[in-house]
């Protein structure tokens, strides 16, 4: 199994390392042809404006969109969630708008918006998950086909729409690999179908 990690900007190395711990080959993605050969894609956290601009410059948007529409499992963490959102409450720019969610960028504030909290996630066994938030977005509204996986004070912080997974927090910055395993399962479910 090969999982691509979009390597434009942000926390891509941390995701590749987490995958390595699970014996999975994480491939940094920078060019179009690299997208053909992957079984899943992670869009990391960072700065969604920069990631969005670089996706455009490298001409990756359409190719990624096509593969996701055809069923490629994709997981956006933090800025990655913003990249995949169809609606961004406080911005006119969307990037790869495929997930029917409405996100609030920098939902917890810009500077003092970093915190961590242990929260239960639907579909993840073994107790609450240590969620690390860094100037994170949250989901304000989801479409009918979107399953809410976790919430904090009525703010949605994890959700899934078929092959698209989005989390507000950064599992790659903790030692807890359950969220990465969950995504690997999404890929296995698809290939075993
Ligand atoms: N605040 C960033 C943005 O709007 C996201 C922060 C993150 O990915 N940790 O893109």
Short mmCIF file of C-alpha atoms and ligand atoms in Angstrom, two decimals:
data_model
loop_
_atom_site.label_atom_id
_atom_site.label_comp_id
_atom_site.label_asym_id
_atom_site.label_seq_id
_atom_site.Cartn_x
_atom_site.Cartn_y
_atom_site.Cartn_z
CA UNK A 1 0.00 0.00 0.00
CA UNK A 2 1.28 3.44 -0.91
CA UNK A 3 -0.12 6.51 0.80
CA UNK A 4 0.69 9.89 -0.71
CA UNK A 5 1.20 12.84 1.60
CA UNK A 6 0.80 16.19 -0.12
CA UNK A 7 4.18 17.86 0.41
CA UNK A 8 3.56 21.47 -0.56
CA UNK A 9 3.86 23.00 2.91
CA UNK A 10 3.08 22.09 6.51
CA UNK A 11 3.32 18.93 8.61
CA UNK A 12 3.87 16.34 5.88
CA UNK A 13 7.05 14.77 7.31
CA UNK A 14 5.24 14.01 10.59
CA UNK A 15 2.54 12.08 8.68
CA UNK A 16 5.18 10.15 6.69
CA UNK A 17 6.90 9.23 9.98
CA UNK A 18 3.62 8.09 11.56
CA UNK A 19 2.98 5.87 8.51
CA UNK A 20 6.52 4.50 8.70
CA UNK A 21 5.87 3.42 12.30
CA UNK A 22 2.93 1.42 10.93
CA UNK A 23 5.15 -0.08 8.18
CA UNK A 24 3.37 1.87 5.48
CA UNK A 25 5.17 3.59 2.66
CA UNK A 26 4.29 7.30 2.81
CA UNK A 27 5.22 9.13 -0.37
CA UNK A 28 5.68 12.90 -0.48
CA UNK A 29 3.59 14.24 -3.35
CA UNK A 30 4.74 17.26 -5.33
CA UNK A 31 4.07 16.43 -8.97
CA UNK A 32 1.05 15.31 -10.99
CA UNK A 33 2.37 11.93 -12.11
CA UNK A 34 3.02 10.90 -8.49
CA UNK A 35 -0.74 10.95 -7.86
CA UNK A 36 -1.42 8.09 -10.29
CA UNK A 37 0.28 5.43 -8.21
CA UNK A 38 -1.09 6.06 -4.70
CA UNK A 39 -3.84 4.15 -2.83
CA UNK A 40 -4.72 7.00 -0.48
CA UNK A 41 -3.84 10.67 0.05
CA UNK A 42 -3.24 12.75 3.17
CA UNK A 43 -3.50 16.53 2.94
CA UNK A 44 -1.62 17.78 6.02
CA UNK A 45 -2.02 20.76 8.30
CA UNK A 46 -0.15 23.96 7.66
CA UNK A 47 -1.48 27.10 6.08
CA UNK A 48 -4.41 26.45 3.76
CA UNK A 49 -3.81 29.65 1.78
CA UNK A 50 -0.22 28.61 1.00
CA UNK A 51 -1.10 24.97 0.33
CA UNK A 52 -3.95 26.12 -1.95
CA UNK A 53 -1.69 28.47 -3.91
CA UNK A 54 0.99 25.80 -4.35
CA UNK A 55 -1.58 23.21 -5.50
CA UNK A 56 -2.51 25.70 -8.22
CA UNK A 57 1.08 26.51 -9.21
CA UNK A 58 1.96 22.79 -9.43
CA UNK A 59 -1.28 22.10 -11.32
CA UNK A 60 -2.37 19.37 -8.90
CA UNK A 61 -5.95 20.42 -8.11
CA UNK A 62 -7.76 18.80 -11.04
CA UNK A 63 -5.82 15.53 -10.90
CA UNK A 64 -6.42 15.14 -7.17
CA UNK A 65 -10.09 16.03 -7.59
CA UNK A 66 -10.57 13.45 -10.35
CA UNK A 67 -9.06 10.66 -8.27
CA UNK A 68 -11.09 11.52 -5.16
CA UNK A 69 -14.31 11.63 -7.20
CA UNK A 70 -13.44 8.14 -8.47
CA UNK A 71 -13.10 6.91 -4.87
CA UNK A 72 -9.51 7.53 -3.74
CA UNK A 73 -9.54 7.69 0.07
CA UNK A 74 -8.35 11.12 1.25
CA UNK A 75 -7.77 12.53 4.72
CA UNK A 76 -7.41 16.24 5.42
CA UNK A 77 -5.96 17.29 8.78
CA UNK A 78 -6.52 20.88 9.90
CA UNK A 79 -5.55 23.03 6.87
CA UNK A 80 -6.22 19.86 4.83
CA UNK A 81 -9.83 19.94 6.06
CA UNK A 82 -10.12 23.53 4.75
CA UNK A 83 -8.65 22.45 1.39
CA UNK A 84 -11.39 19.79 1.00
CA UNK A 85 -14.35 21.89 2.22
CA UNK A 86 -17.10 22.97 -0.16
CA UNK A 87 -17.86 25.99 1.99
CA UNK A 88 -15.56 28.19 4.09
CA UNK A 89 -17.55 30.58 6.27
CA UNK A 90 -14.90 33.29 6.52
CA UNK A 91 -13.25 33.03 3.10
CA UNK A 92 -14.37 33.31 -0.53
CA UNK A 93 -11.65 31.00 -1.79
CA UNK A 94 -12.16 27.24 -1.95
CA UNK A 95 -9.47 24.79 -3.11
CA UNK A 96 -10.54 21.18 -3.82
CA UNK A 97 -14.19 21.62 -2.76
CA UNK A 98 -15.48 18.04 -2.53
CA UNK A 99 -16.70 17.57 1.05
CA UNK A 100 -20.12 18.89 1.98
CA UNK A 101 -19.03 20.73 5.11
CA UNK A 102 -19.01 24.35 6.16
CA UNK A 103 -15.80 25.19 8.01
CA UNK A 104 -14.76 28.16 10.09
CA UNK A 105 -11.08 28.97 9.52
CA UNK A 106 -9.07 29.81 12.65
CA UNK A 107 -12.24 28.90 14.51
CA UNK A 108 -10.56 29.04 17.90
CA UNK A 109 -8.70 32.32 17.28
CA UNK A 110 -5.44 33.00 15.48
CA UNK A 111 -2.81 33.32 18.20
CA UNK A 112 -4.07 31.73 21.40
CA UNK A 113 -6.03 29.12 19.54
CA UNK A 114 -3.77 26.15 20.33
CA UNK A 115 -4.83 23.56 22.87
CA UNK A 116 -5.22 19.84 23.39
CA UNK A 117 -8.09 17.76 24.67
CA UNK A 118 -8.92 14.06 25.01
CA UNK A 119 -12.15 13.29 23.16
CA UNK A 120 -13.99 10.13 22.06
CA UNK A 121 -14.18 9.51 18.30
CA UNK A 122 -16.87 7.36 16.69
CA UNK A 123 -15.29 4.25 15.17
CA UNK A 124 -12.07 4.55 17.21
CA UNK A 125 -11.81 2.07 20.04
CA UNK A 126 -9.65 2.25 23.13
CA UNK A 127 -10.86 5.45 24.79
CA UNK A 128 -10.60 9.18 24.20
CA UNK A 129 -8.15 10.41 21.56
CA UNK A 130 -5.54 13.08 22.40
CA UNK A 131 -6.53 15.89 20.03
CA UNK A 132 -3.98 18.63 19.35
CA UNK A 133 -5.36 21.84 17.87
CA UNK A 134 -3.19 24.54 16.28
CA UNK A 135 -5.11 27.56 14.97
CA UNK A 136 -7.61 24.94 13.93
CA UNK A 137 -10.77 25.15 11.89
CA UNK A 138 -14.00 23.51 13.04
CA UNK A 139 -17.04 22.35 11.10
CA UNK A 140 -20.17 24.40 11.63
CA UNK A 141 -22.57 22.47 9.40
CA UNK A 142 -22.48 19.18 7.51
CA UNK A 143 -24.46 17.92 4.55
CA UNK A 144 -26.79 14.90 4.73
CA UNK A 145 -24.21 12.38 3.59
CA UNK A 146 -21.60 13.44 6.12
CA UNK A 147 -21.12 11.39 9.28
CA UNK A 148 -20.04 13.35 12.35
CA UNK A 149 -17.26 11.46 14.18
CA UNK A 150 -16.38 13.86 17.01
CA UNK A 151 -17.54 17.11 18.55
CA UNK A 152 -16.35 19.49 21.25
CA UNK A 153 -19.00 21.85 22.62
CA UNK A 154 -21.17 21.39 19.52
CA UNK A 155 -18.26 22.21 17.22
CA UNK A 156 -17.54 19.32 14.86
CA UNK A 157 -13.86 18.34 14.82
CA UNK A 158 -13.94 15.05 12.87
CA UNK A 159 -16.23 13.92 10.06
CA UNK A 160 -16.42 11.52 7.13
CA UNK A 161 -18.23 11.58 3.79
CA UNK A 162 -17.68 8.22 2.06
CA UNK A 163 -14.01 8.21 1.00
CA UNK A 164 -13.28 11.65 2.47
CA UNK A 165 -12.10 12.01 6.08
CA UNK A 166 -11.47 15.34 7.80
CA UNK A 167 -10.09 16.19 11.24
CA UNK A 168 -9.54 19.63 12.80
CA UNK A 169 -6.72 18.29 14.94
CA UNK A 170 -3.21 16.88 14.31
CA UNK A 171 -2.90 13.13 15.11
CA UNK A 172 0.55 13.13 13.44
CA UNK A 173 1.88 15.29 16.30
CA UNK A 174 1.05 12.64 18.92
CA UNK A 175 2.20 9.05 19.44
CA UNK A 176 -1.37 7.81 19.08
CA UNK A 177 -1.64 6.09 15.69
CA UNK A 178 -5.32 5.05 15.89
CA UNK A 179 -6.49 7.76 13.48
CA UNK A 180 -3.82 6.73 10.93
CA UNK A 181 -4.98 3.11 11.35
CA UNK A 182 -8.58 4.23 10.77
CA UNK A 183 -7.52 5.83 7.47
CA UNK A 184 -5.53 2.72 6.45
CA UNK A 185 -8.73 0.71 7.10
CA UNK A 186 -10.65 3.04 4.78
CA UNK A 187 -8.10 2.19 2.06
CA UNK A 188 -8.29 -1.55 2.80
CA UNK A 189 -12.10 -1.50 2.73
CA UNK A 190 -11.96 0.03 -0.73
CA UNK A 191 -9.36 -2.33 -2.21
CA UNK A 192 -11.05 -5.43 -0.75
CA UNK A 193 -14.44 -4.51 -2.16
N1 LIG B 1 -5.03 28.22 10.47
C1 LIG B 1 -4.60 27.42 9.37
C2 LIG B 1 -5.38 27.73 8.10
O1 LIG B 1 -6.31 28.43 8.13
C3 LIG B 1 -4.70 25.94 9.69
C4 LIG B 1 -3.78 25.60 10.84
C5 LIG B 1 -3.24 24.20 10.82
O2 LIG B 1 -3.30 23.50 9.82
N2 LIG B 1 -2.66 23.82 11.91
O3 LIG B 1 -5.04 27.26 7.08
#
